[in-house]
């Protein structure tokens, strides 16, 4: 199980400094949506320059204009880019085509997708499927269910990620229900009193 560090609501230098403290305990680095919206592709480029050996995820949540956007992310140094699962399938087709051309990866964000939409998306077997509890759902509704009931739609070998409010306490049950290949951790590390210690604890869970 890989640990993806989600970096949001901070400046680029702050994100780099924080990541340096926890780099030994994480696998993928997510340049979060708010970071990209505020600082553009500079946030992706600078993160890749600072951590050339880490997998960099551009969490821009594309929903249209896929060719232009995905080429831009990959040219900036992203290894993975995100597209919304509620996008038209032609948009996701384009994302997959561009990713294949660049030898990169598509992560499909399943936020607010219906059961039928999820089943339609299962044809993209090389994508990462992200079961996502949104920030607004967490903050306004206290929601924390990562789609555990959808586990059976995935075929063996598909890559599943989980995002949204994951803590050490919730990780064990998440592993039992969804068993994700990638867990996306934000505040539980970035807002911890000691981020390095918090990240190390997630890493210890990973290797159990």
JSON list of C-alpha atoms in Angstrom, two decimals:
[
{"chain": "A", "resi": 1, "resn": "UNK", "atom": "CA", "xyz": [0.00, 0.00, 0.00]},
{"chain": "A", "resi": 2, "resn": "UNK", "atom": "CA", "xyz": [1.40, 3.34, -1.09]},
{"chain": "A", "resi": 3, "resn": "UNK", "atom": "CA", "xyz": [0.99, 6.55, 0.90]},
{"chain": "A", "resi": 4, "resn": "UNK", "atom": "CA", "xyz": [0.12, 9.65, -1.12]},
{"chain": "A", "resi": 5, "resn": "UNK", "atom": "CA", "xyz": [0.69, 12.96, 0.69]},
{"chain": "A", "resi": 6, "resn": "UNK", "atom": "CA", "xyz": [-1.96, 15.55, -0.22]},
{"chain": "A", "resi": 7, "resn": "UNK", "atom": "CA", "xyz": [-0.71, 19.14, -0.13]},
{"chain": "A", "resi": 8, "resn": "UNK", "atom": "CA", "xyz": [-3.36, 21.86, -0.13]},
{"chain": "A", "resi": 9, "resn": "UNK", "atom": "CA", "xyz": [-4.03, 25.36, 1.19]},
{"chain": "A", "resi": 10, "resn": "UNK", "atom": "CA", "xyz": [-0.37, 26.36, 1.48]},
{"chain": "A", "resi": 11, "resn": "UNK", "atom": "CA", "xyz": [2.37, 28.12, -0.47]},
{"chain": "A", "resi": 12, "resn": "UNK", "atom": "CA", "xyz": [4.74, 26.17, -2.72]},
{"chain": "A", "resi": 13, "resn": "UNK", "atom": "CA", "xyz": [7.78, 26.66, -0.48]},
{"chain": "A", "resi": 14, "resn": "UNK", "atom": "CA", "xyz": [5.76, 25.57, 2.54]},
{"chain": "A", "resi": 15, "resn": "UNK", "atom": "CA", "xyz": [4.65, 22.45, 0.67]},
{"chain": "A", "resi": 16, "resn": "UNK", "atom": "CA", "xyz": [8.23, 21.60, -0.28]},
{"chain": "A", "resi": 17, "resn": "UNK", "atom": "CA", "xyz": [9.55, 22.17, 3.24]},
{"chain": "A", "resi": 18, "resn": "UNK", "atom": "CA", "xyz": [6.82, 20.01, 4.75]},
{"chain": "A", "resi": 19, "resn": "UNK", "atom": "CA", "xyz": [7.39, 17.24, 2.23]},
{"chain": "A", "resi": 20, "resn": "UNK", "atom": "CA", "xyz": [11.11, 17.16, 3.01]},
{"chain": "A", "resi": 21, "resn": "UNK", "atom": "CA", "xyz": [10.25, 16.36, 6.63]},
{"chain": "A", "resi": 22, "resn": "UNK", "atom": "CA", "xyz": [8.12, 13.35, 5.72]},
{"chain": "A", "resi": 23, "resn": "UNK", "atom": "CA", "xyz": [9.72, 12.17, 2.46]},
{"chain": "A", "resi": 24, "resn": "UNK", "atom": "CA", "xyz": [11.06, 8.92, 3.92]},
{"chain": "A", "resi": 25, "resn": "UNK", "atom": "CA", "xyz": [7.55, 7.79, 4.88]},
{"chain": "A", "resi": 26, "resn": "UNK", "atom": "CA", "xyz": [5.57, 8.66, 1.74]},
{"chain": "A", "resi": 27, "resn": "UNK", "atom": "CA", "xyz": [5.52, 7.32, -1.81]},
{"chain": "A", "resi": 28, "resn": "UNK", "atom": "CA", "xyz": [3.46, 9.72, -3.93]},
{"chain": "A", "resi": 29, "resn": "UNK", "atom": "CA", "xyz": [3.23, 13.51, -3.60]},
{"chain": "A", "resi": 30, "resn": "UNK", "atom": "CA", "xyz": [-0.05, 15.16, -4.52]},
{"chain": "A", "resi": 31, "resn": "UNK", "atom": "CA", "xyz": [0.07, 18.75, -5.66]},
{"chain": "A", "resi": 32, "resn": "UNK", "atom": "CA", "xyz": [-3.44, 19.52, -4.47]},
{"chain": "A", "resi": 33, "resn": "UNK", "atom": "CA", "xyz": [-6.20, 21.25, -6.38]},
{"chain": "A", "resi": 34, "resn": "UNK", "atom": "CA", "xyz": [-6.03, 24.45, -4.33]},
{"chain": "A", "resi": 35, "resn": "UNK", "atom": "CA", "xyz": [-2.24, 24.60, -4.71]},
{"chain": "A", "resi": 36, "resn": "UNK", "atom": "CA", "xyz": [-2.48, 24.29, -8.49]},
{"chain": "A", "resi": 37, "resn": "UNK", "atom": "CA", "xyz": [-5.34, 26.79, -8.70]},
{"chain": "A", "resi": 38, "resn": "UNK", "atom": "CA", "xyz": [-3.35, 29.37, -6.77]},
{"chain": "A", "resi": 39, "resn": "UNK", "atom": "CA", "xyz": [0.10, 28.83, -8.28]},
{"chain": "A", "resi": 40, "resn": "UNK", "atom": "CA", "xyz": [-0.52, 27.05, -11.59]},
{"chain": "A", "resi": 41, "resn": "UNK", "atom": "CA", "xyz": [1.96, 24.68, -13.19]},
{"chain": "A", "resi": 42, "resn": "UNK", "atom": "CA", "xyz": [4.80, 26.24, -11.20]},
{"chain": "A", "resi": 43, "resn": "UNK", "atom": "CA", "xyz": [3.59, 24.20, -8.24]},
{"chain": "A", "resi": 44, "resn": "UNK", "atom": "CA", "xyz": [3.93, 20.97, -10.24]},
{"chain": "A", "resi": 45, "resn": "UNK", "atom": "CA", "xyz": [7.29, 21.90, -11.77]},
{"chain": "A", "resi": 46, "resn": "UNK", "atom": "CA", "xyz": [8.85, 22.97, -8.48]},
{"chain": "A", "resi": 47, "resn": "UNK", "atom": "CA", "xyz": [7.61, 19.88, -6.65]},
{"chain": "A", "resi": 48, "resn": "UNK", "atom": "CA", "xyz": [9.05, 17.59, -9.32]},
{"chain": "A", "resi": 49, "resn": "UNK", "atom": "CA", "xyz": [12.36, 19.47, -9.26]},
{"chain": "A", "resi": 50, "resn": "UNK", "atom": "CA", "xyz": [12.52, 19.15, -5.48]},
{"chain": "A", "resi": 51, "resn": "UNK", "atom": "CA", "xyz": [11.56, 15.44, -5.48]},
{"chain": "A", "resi": 52, "resn": "UNK", "atom": "CA", "xyz": [12.61, 13.98, -8.85]},
{"chain": "A", "resi": 53, "resn": "UNK", "atom": "CA", "xyz": [12.46, 10.39, -7.57]},
{"chain": "A", "resi": 54, "resn": "UNK", "atom": "CA", "xyz": [8.92, 10.64, -6.18]},
{"chain": "A", "resi": 55, "resn": "UNK", "atom": "CA", "xyz": [5.69, 10.12, -8.10]},
{"chain": "A", "resi": 56, "resn": "UNK", "atom": "CA", "xyz": [4.04, 13.53, -8.50]},
{"chain": "A", "resi": 57, "resn": "UNK", "atom": "CA", "xyz": [0.25, 13.68, -8.73]},
{"chain": "A", "resi": 58, "resn": "UNK", "atom": "CA", "xyz": [-1.38, 16.77, -10.24]},
{"chain": "A", "resi": 59, "resn": "UNK", "atom": "CA", "xyz": [-4.82, 16.77, -8.62]},
{"chain": "A", "resi": 60, "resn": "UNK", "atom": "CA", "xyz": [-6.44, 19.26, -10.96]},
{"chain": "A", "resi": 61, "resn": "UNK", "atom": "CA", "xyz": [-9.73, 17.32, -11.39]},
{"chain": "A", "resi": 62, "resn": "UNK", "atom": "CA", "xyz": [-10.11, 17.81, -15.14]},
{"chain": "A", "resi": 63, "resn": "UNK", "atom": "CA", "xyz": [-13.70, 17.63, -16.37]},
{"chain": "A", "resi": 64, "resn": "UNK", "atom": "CA", "xyz": [-13.33, 19.03, -19.92]},
{"chain": "A", "resi": 65, "resn": "UNK", "atom": "CA", "xyz": [-10.62, 20.29, -22.31]},
{"chain": "A", "resi": 66, "resn": "UNK", "atom": "CA", "xyz": [-8.69, 17.13, -21.46]},
{"chain": "A", "resi": 67, "resn": "UNK", "atom": "CA", "xyz": [-6.03, 17.07, -24.18]},
{"chain": "A", "resi": 68, "resn": "UNK", "atom": "CA", "xyz": [-4.79, 20.59, -23.47]},
{"chain": "A", "resi": 69, "resn": "UNK", "atom": "CA", "xyz": [-4.85, 20.14, -19.70]},
{"chain": "A", "resi": 70, "resn": "UNK", "atom": "CA", "xyz": [-3.27, 16.69, -19.49]},
{"chain": "A", "resi": 71, "resn": "UNK", "atom": "CA", "xyz": [-0.47, 17.61, -21.89]},
{"chain": "A", "resi": 72, "resn": "UNK", "atom": "CA", "xyz": [0.17, 20.69, -19.74]},
{"chain": "A", "resi": 73, "resn": "UNK", "atom": "CA", "xyz": [0.37, 18.64, -16.50]},
{"chain": "A", "resi": 74, "resn": "UNK", "atom": "CA", "xyz": [2.67, 16.00, -17.95]},
{"chain": "A", "resi": 75, "resn": "UNK", "atom": "CA", "xyz": [4.94, 18.59, -19.58]},
{"chain": "A", "resi": 76, "resn": "UNK", "atom": "CA", "xyz": [5.22, 20.27, -16.17]},
{"chain": "A", "resi": 77, "resn": "UNK", "atom": "CA", "xyz": [6.49, 17.04, -14.62]},
{"chain": "A", "resi": 78, "resn": "UNK", "atom": "CA", "xyz": [3.41, 15.29, -13.26]},
{"chain": "A", "resi": 79, "resn": "UNK", "atom": "CA", "xyz": [3.49, 11.49, -13.31]},
{"chain": "A", "resi": 80, "resn": "UNK", "atom": "CA", "xyz": [-0.22, 11.15, -12.52]},
{"chain": "A", "resi": 81, "resn": "UNK", "atom": "CA", "xyz": [-3.11, 13.52, -13.26]},
{"chain": "A", "resi": 82, "resn": "UNK", "atom": "CA", "xyz": [-6.73, 13.39, -12.12]},
{"chain": "A", "resi": 83, "resn": "UNK", "atom": "CA", "xyz": [-9.96, 13.50, -14.10]},
{"chain": "A", "resi": 84, "resn": "UNK", "atom": "CA", "xyz": [-13.46, 13.49, -12.67]},
{"chain": "A", "resi": 85, "resn": "UNK", "atom": "CA", "xyz": [-15.42, 10.29, -13.16]},
{"chain": "A", "resi": 86, "resn": "UNK", "atom": "CA", "xyz": [-18.55, 12.32, -13.92]},
{"chain": "A", "resi": 87, "resn": "UNK", "atom": "CA", "xyz": [-16.87, 13.71, -17.05]},
{"chain": "A", "resi": 88, "resn": "UNK", "atom": "CA", "xyz": [-18.12, 12.62, -20.47]},
{"chain": "A", "resi": 89, "resn": "UNK", "atom": "CA", "xyz": [-16.47, 9.32, -21.43]},
{"chain": "A", "resi": 90, "resn": "UNK", "atom": "CA", "xyz": [-14.91, 11.02, -24.45]},
{"chain": "A", "resi": 91, "resn": "UNK", "atom": "CA", "xyz": [-13.01, 13.26, -22.01]},
{"chain": "A", "resi": 92, "resn": "UNK", "atom": "CA", "xyz": [-11.67, 10.27, -20.11]},
{"chain": "A", "resi": 93, "resn": "UNK", "atom": "CA", "xyz": [-10.81, 8.56, -23.41]},
{"chain": "A", "resi": 94, "resn": "UNK", "atom": "CA", "xyz": [-8.63, 11.56, -24.26]},
{"chain": "A", "resi": 95, "resn": "UNK", "atom": "CA", "xyz": [-6.98, 11.52, -20.80]},
{"chain": "A", "resi": 96, "resn": "UNK", "atom": "CA", "xyz": [-6.08, 7.86, -21.23]},
{"chain": "A", "resi": 97, "resn": "UNK", "atom": "CA", "xyz": [-4.72, 8.45, -24.74]},
{"chain": "A", "resi": 98, "resn": "UNK", "atom": "CA", "xyz": [-2.53, 11.37, -23.64]},
{"chain": "A", "resi": 99, "resn": "UNK", "atom": "CA", "xyz": [-1.28, 9.46, -20.60]},
{"chain": "A", "resi": 100, "resn": "UNK", "atom": "CA", "xyz": [-0.33, 6.48, -22.75]},
{"chain": "A", "resi": 101, "resn": "UNK", "atom": "CA", "xyz": [1.55, 8.76, -25.13]},
{"chain": "A", "resi": 102, "resn": "UNK", "atom": "CA", "xyz": [3.52, 10.30, -22.27]},
{"chain": "A", "resi": 103, "resn": "UNK", "atom": "CA", "xyz": [3.87, 6.98, -20.42]},
{"chain": "A", "resi": 104, "resn": "UNK", "atom": "CA", "xyz": [2.01, 8.49, -17.45]},
{"chain": "A", "resi": 105, "resn": "UNK", "atom": "CA", "xyz": [-1.01, 7.52, -15.34]},
{"chain": "A", "resi": 106, "resn": "UNK", "atom": "CA", "xyz": [-4.62, 8.68, -15.07]},
{"chain": "A", "resi": 107, "resn": "UNK", "atom": "CA", "xyz": [-6.40, 8.77, -11.71]},
{"chain": "A", "resi": 108, "resn": "UNK", "atom": "CA", "xyz": [-10.19, 8.84, -12.02]},
{"chain": "A", "resi": 109, "resn": "UNK", "atom": "CA", "xyz": [-11.83, 10.68, -9.12]},
{"chain": "A", "resi": 110, "resn": "UNK", "atom": "CA", "xyz": [-15.13, 8.93, -8.33]},
{"chain": "A", "resi": 111, "resn": "UNK", "atom": "CA", "xyz": [-16.57, 11.81, -6.33]},
{"chain": "A", "resi": 112, "resn": "UNK", "atom": "CA", "xyz": [-20.35, 11.97, -6.84]},
{"chain": "A", "resi": 113, "resn": "UNK", "atom": "CA", "xyz": [-20.39, 9.24, -9.50]},
{"chain": "A", "resi": 114, "resn": "UNK", "atom": "CA", "xyz": [-23.42, 6.96, -9.68]},
{"chain": "A", "resi": 115, "resn": "UNK", "atom": "CA", "xyz": [-23.19, 3.17, -9.55]},
{"chain": "A", "resi": 116, "resn": "UNK", "atom": "CA", "xyz": [-23.85, 3.01, -13.31]},
{"chain": "A", "resi": 117, "resn": "UNK", "atom": "CA", "xyz": [-21.16, 5.60, -14.03]},
{"chain": "A", "resi": 118, "resn": "UNK", "atom": "CA", "xyz": [-18.69, 3.61, -11.98]},
{"chain": "A", "resi": 119, "resn": "UNK", "atom": "CA", "xyz": [-19.50, 0.46, -13.90]},
{"chain": "A", "resi": 120, "resn": "UNK", "atom": "CA", "xyz": [-19.04, 2.33, -17.19]},
{"chain": "A", "resi": 121, "resn": "UNK", "atom": "CA", "xyz": [-15.61, 3.48, -15.98]},
{"chain": "A", "resi": 122, "resn": "UNK", "atom": "CA", "xyz": [-14.39, -0.04, -15.26]},
{"chain": "A", "resi": 123, "resn": "UNK", "atom": "CA", "xyz": [-13.28, -0.37, -18.89]},
{"chain": "A", "resi": 124, "resn": "UNK", "atom": "CA", "xyz": [-10.32, 1.90, -18.10]},
{"chain": "A", "resi": 125, "resn": "UNK", "atom": "CA", "xyz": [-8.33, -0.93, -16.54]},
{"chain": "A", "resi": 126, "resn": "UNK", "atom": "CA", "xyz": [-5.01, 0.96, -16.52]},
{"chain": "A", "resi": 127, "resn": "UNK", "atom": "CA", "xyz": [-6.39, 3.88, -14.51]},
{"chain": "A", "resi": 128, "resn": "UNK", "atom": "CA", "xyz": [-6.27, 4.43, -10.76]},
{"chain": "A", "resi": 129, "resn": "UNK", "atom": "CA", "xyz": [-9.79, 4.60, -9.30]},
{"chain": "A", "resi": 130, "resn": "UNK", "atom": "CA", "xyz": [-10.08, 7.01, -6.38]},
{"chain": "A", "resi": 131, "resn": "UNK", "atom": "CA", "xyz": [-12.93, 6.54, -3.90]},
{"chain": "A", "resi": 132, "resn": "UNK", "atom": "CA", "xyz": [-13.20, 10.09, -2.57]},
{"chain": "A", "resi": 133, "resn": "UNK", "atom": "CA", "xyz": [-15.05, 11.72, 0.32]},
{"chain": "A", "resi": 134, "resn": "UNK", "atom": "CA", "xyz": [-14.98, 15.42, -0.51]},
{"chain": "A", "resi": 135, "resn": "UNK", "atom": "CA", "xyz": [-13.72, 18.18, 1.75]},
{"chain": "A", "resi": 136, "resn": "UNK", "atom": "CA", "xyz": [-17.21, 19.70, 1.90]},
{"chain": "A", "resi": 137, "resn": "UNK", "atom": "CA", "xyz": [-18.74, 16.35, 2.83]},
{"chain": "A", "resi": 138, "resn": "UNK", "atom": "CA", "xyz": [-16.18, 16.00, 5.63]},
{"chain": "A", "resi": 139, "resn": "UNK", "atom": "CA", "xyz": [-16.45, 19.54, 6.97]},
{"chain": "A", "resi": 140, "resn": "UNK", "atom": "CA", "xyz": [-20.17, 20.18, 6.51]},
{"chain": "A", "resi": 141, "resn": "UNK", "atom": "CA", "xyz": [-21.69, 16.71, 6.89]},
{"chain": "A", "resi": 142, "resn": "UNK", "atom": "CA", "xyz": [-19.09, 14.74, 8.83]},
{"chain": "A", "resi": 143, "resn": "UNK", "atom": "CA", "xyz": [-19.11, 12.08, 6.11]},
{"chain": "A", "resi": 144, "resn": "UNK", "atom": "CA", "xyz": [-16.38, 9.44, 6.09]},
{"chain": "A", "resi": 145, "resn": "UNK", "atom": "CA", "xyz": [-17.63, 6.48, 4.03]},
{"chain": "A", "resi": 146, "resn": "UNK", "atom": "CA", "xyz": [-15.20, 5.69, 1.20]},
{"chain": "A", "resi": 147, "resn": "UNK", "atom": "CA", "xyz": [-17.54, 3.66, -0.95]},
{"chain": "A", "resi": 148, "resn": "UNK", "atom": "CA", "xyz": [-16.86, 0.34, 0.76]},
{"chain": "A", "resi": 149, "resn": "UNK", "atom": "CA", "xyz": [-19.98, -1.08, -0.85]},
{"chain": "A", "resi": 150, "resn": "UNK", "atom": "CA", "xyz": [-18.43, -0.67, -4.30]},
{"chain": "A", "resi": 151, "resn": "UNK", "atom": "CA", "xyz": [-15.51, -3.04, -3.78]},
{"chain": "A", "resi": 152, "resn": "UNK", "atom": "CA", "xyz": [-17.13, -5.79, -5.84]},
{"chain": "A", "resi": 153, "resn": "UNK", "atom": "CA", "xyz": [-17.21, -3.72, -9.02]},
{"chain": "A", "resi": 154, "resn": "UNK", "atom": "CA", "xyz": [-13.40, -3.84, -9.25]},
{"chain": "A", "resi": 155, "resn": "UNK", "atom": "CA", "xyz": [-11.66, -6.65, -11.08]},
{"chain": "A", "resi": 156, "resn": "UNK", "atom": "CA", "xyz": [-8.45, -8.26, -9.76]},
{"chain": "A", "resi": 157, "resn": "UNK", "atom": "CA", "xyz": [-5.41, -6.20, -10.59]},
{"chain": "A", "resi": 158, "resn": "UNK", "atom": "CA", "xyz": [-7.21, -2.84, -10.72]},
{"chain": "A", "resi": 159, "resn": "UNK", "atom": "CA", "xyz": [-5.63, -0.05, -8.68]},
{"chain": "A", "resi": 160, "resn": "UNK", "atom": "CA", "xyz": [-7.84, 1.54, -6.04]},
{"chain": "A", "resi": 161, "resn": "UNK", "atom": "CA", "xyz": [-7.06, 4.70, -4.07]},
{"chain": "A", "resi": 162, "resn": "UNK", "atom": "CA", "xyz": [-8.96, 6.22, -1.15]},
{"chain": "A", "resi": 163, "resn": "UNK", "atom": "CA", "xyz": [-9.05, 9.90, -0.23]},
{"chain": "A", "resi": 164, "resn": "UNK", "atom": "CA", "xyz": [-10.77, 12.18, 2.22]},
{"chain": "A", "resi": 165, "resn": "UNK", "atom": "CA", "xyz": [-10.29, 12.53, 5.95]},
{"chain": "A", "resi": 166, "resn": "UNK", "atom": "CA", "xyz": [-8.32, 9.32, 6.43]},
{"chain": "A", "resi": 167, "resn": "UNK", "atom": "CA", "xyz": [-6.78, 8.94, 9.88]},
{"chain": "A", "resi": 168, "resn": "UNK", "atom": "CA", "xyz": [-4.77, 6.25, 11.62]},
{"chain": "A", "resi": 169, "resn": "UNK", "atom": "CA", "xyz": [-7.95, 5.25, 13.41]},
{"chain": "A", "resi": 170, "resn": "UNK", "atom": "CA", "xyz": [-9.99, 4.87, 10.22]},
{"chain": "A", "resi": 171, "resn": "UNK", "atom": "CA", "xyz": [-7.26, 3.21, 8.16]},
{"chain": "A", "resi": 172, "resn": "UNK", "atom": "CA", "xyz": [-7.68, -0.27, 9.61]},
{"chain": "A", "resi": 173, "resn": "UNK", "atom": "CA", "xyz": [-11.38, -0.48, 8.76]},
{"chain": "A", "resi": 174, "resn": "UNK", "atom": "CA", "xyz": [-10.70, 1.05, 5.34]},
{"chain": "A", "resi": 175, "resn": "UNK", "atom": "CA", "xyz": [-8.18, -1.70, 4.61]},
{"chain": "A", "resi": 176, "resn": "UNK", "atom": "CA", "xyz": [-10.75, -4.34, 5.54]},
{"chain": "A", "resi": 177, "resn": "UNK", "atom": "CA", "xyz": [-13.57, -2.90, 3.44]},
{"chain": "A", "resi": 178, "resn": "UNK", "atom": "CA", "xyz": [-11.96, -1.34, 0.37]},
{"chain": "A", "resi": 179, "resn": "UNK", "atom": "CA", "xyz": [-8.35, -2.56, 0.64]},
{"chain": "A", "resi": 180, "resn": "UNK", "atom": "CA", "xyz": [-6.91, 0.34, -1.40]},
{"chain": "A", "resi": 181, "resn": "UNK", "atom": "CA", "xyz": [-3.53, 0.17, -3.08]},
{"chain": "A", "resi": 182, "resn": "UNK", "atom": "CA", "xyz": [-3.03, 3.88, -2.37]},
{"chain": "A", "resi": 183, "resn": "UNK", "atom": "CA", "xyz": [-4.19, 5.86, 0.65]},
{"chain": "A", "resi": 184, "resn": "UNK", "atom": "CA", "xyz": [-4.25, 9.62, 0.23]},
{"chain": "A", "resi": 185, "resn": "UNK", "atom": "CA", "xyz": [-3.43, 11.40, 3.48]},
{"chain": "A", "resi": 186, "resn": "UNK", "atom": "CA", "xyz": [-3.73, 15.13, 3.97]},
{"chain": "A", "resi": 187, "resn": "UNK", "atom": "CA", "xyz": [-4.52, 16.81, 7.27]},
{"chain": "A", "resi": 188, "resn": "UNK", "atom": "CA", "xyz": [-3.60, 13.80, 9.40]},
{"chain": "A", "resi": 189, "resn": "UNK", "atom": "CA", "xyz": [0.01, 14.47, 8.36]},
{"chain": "A", "resi": 190, "resn": "UNK", "atom": "CA", "xyz": [0.14, 18.10, 7.20]},
{"chain": "A", "resi": 191, "resn": "UNK", "atom": "CA", "xyz": [-1.66, 19.51, 10.26]},
{"chain": "A", "resi": 192, "resn": "UNK", "atom": "CA", "xyz": [-0.07, 17.18, 12.79]},
{"chain": "A", "resi": 193, "resn": "UNK", "atom": "CA", "xyz": [2.04, 18.69, 15.56]},
{"chain": "A", "resi": 194, "resn": "UNK", "atom": "CA", "xyz": [4.91, 16.52, 14.30]},
{"chain": "A", "resi": 195, "resn": "UNK", "atom": "CA", "xyz": [4.32, 15.70, 10.61]},
{"chain": "A", "resi": 196, "resn": "UNK", "atom": "CA", "xyz": [7.36, 13.41, 10.36]},
{"chain": "A", "resi": 197, "resn": "UNK", "atom": "CA", "xyz": [6.17, 11.34, 13.30]},
{"chain": "A", "resi": 198, "resn": "UNK", "atom": "CA", "xyz": [2.62, 11.19, 11.95]},
{"chain": "A", "resi": 199, "resn": "UNK", "atom": "CA", "xyz": [3.81, 10.07, 8.50]},
{"chain": "A", "resi": 200, "resn": "UNK", "atom": "CA", "xyz": [6.05, 7.42, 10.07]},
{"chain": "A", "resi": 201, "resn": "UNK", "atom": "CA", "xyz": [3.05, 5.98, 11.93]},
{"chain": "A", "resi": 202, "resn": "UNK", "atom": "CA", "xyz": [1.14, 5.61, 8.65]},
{"chain": "A", "resi": 203, "resn": "UNK", "atom": "CA", "xyz": [4.20, 3.96, 7.14]},
{"chain": "A", "resi": 204, "resn": "UNK", "atom": "CA", "xyz": [4.29, 1.47, 10.02]},
{"chain": "A", "resi": 205, "resn": "UNK", "atom": "CA", "xyz": [0.67, 0.57, 9.36]},
{"chain": "A", "resi": 206, "resn": "UNK", "atom": "CA", "xyz": [1.52, 0.10, 5.71]},
{"chain": "A", "resi": 207, "resn": "UNK", "atom": "CA", "xyz": [4.11, -2.58, 6.40]},
{"chain": "A", "resi": 208, "resn": "UNK", "atom": "CA", "xyz": [2.08, -4.60, 8.92]}
]
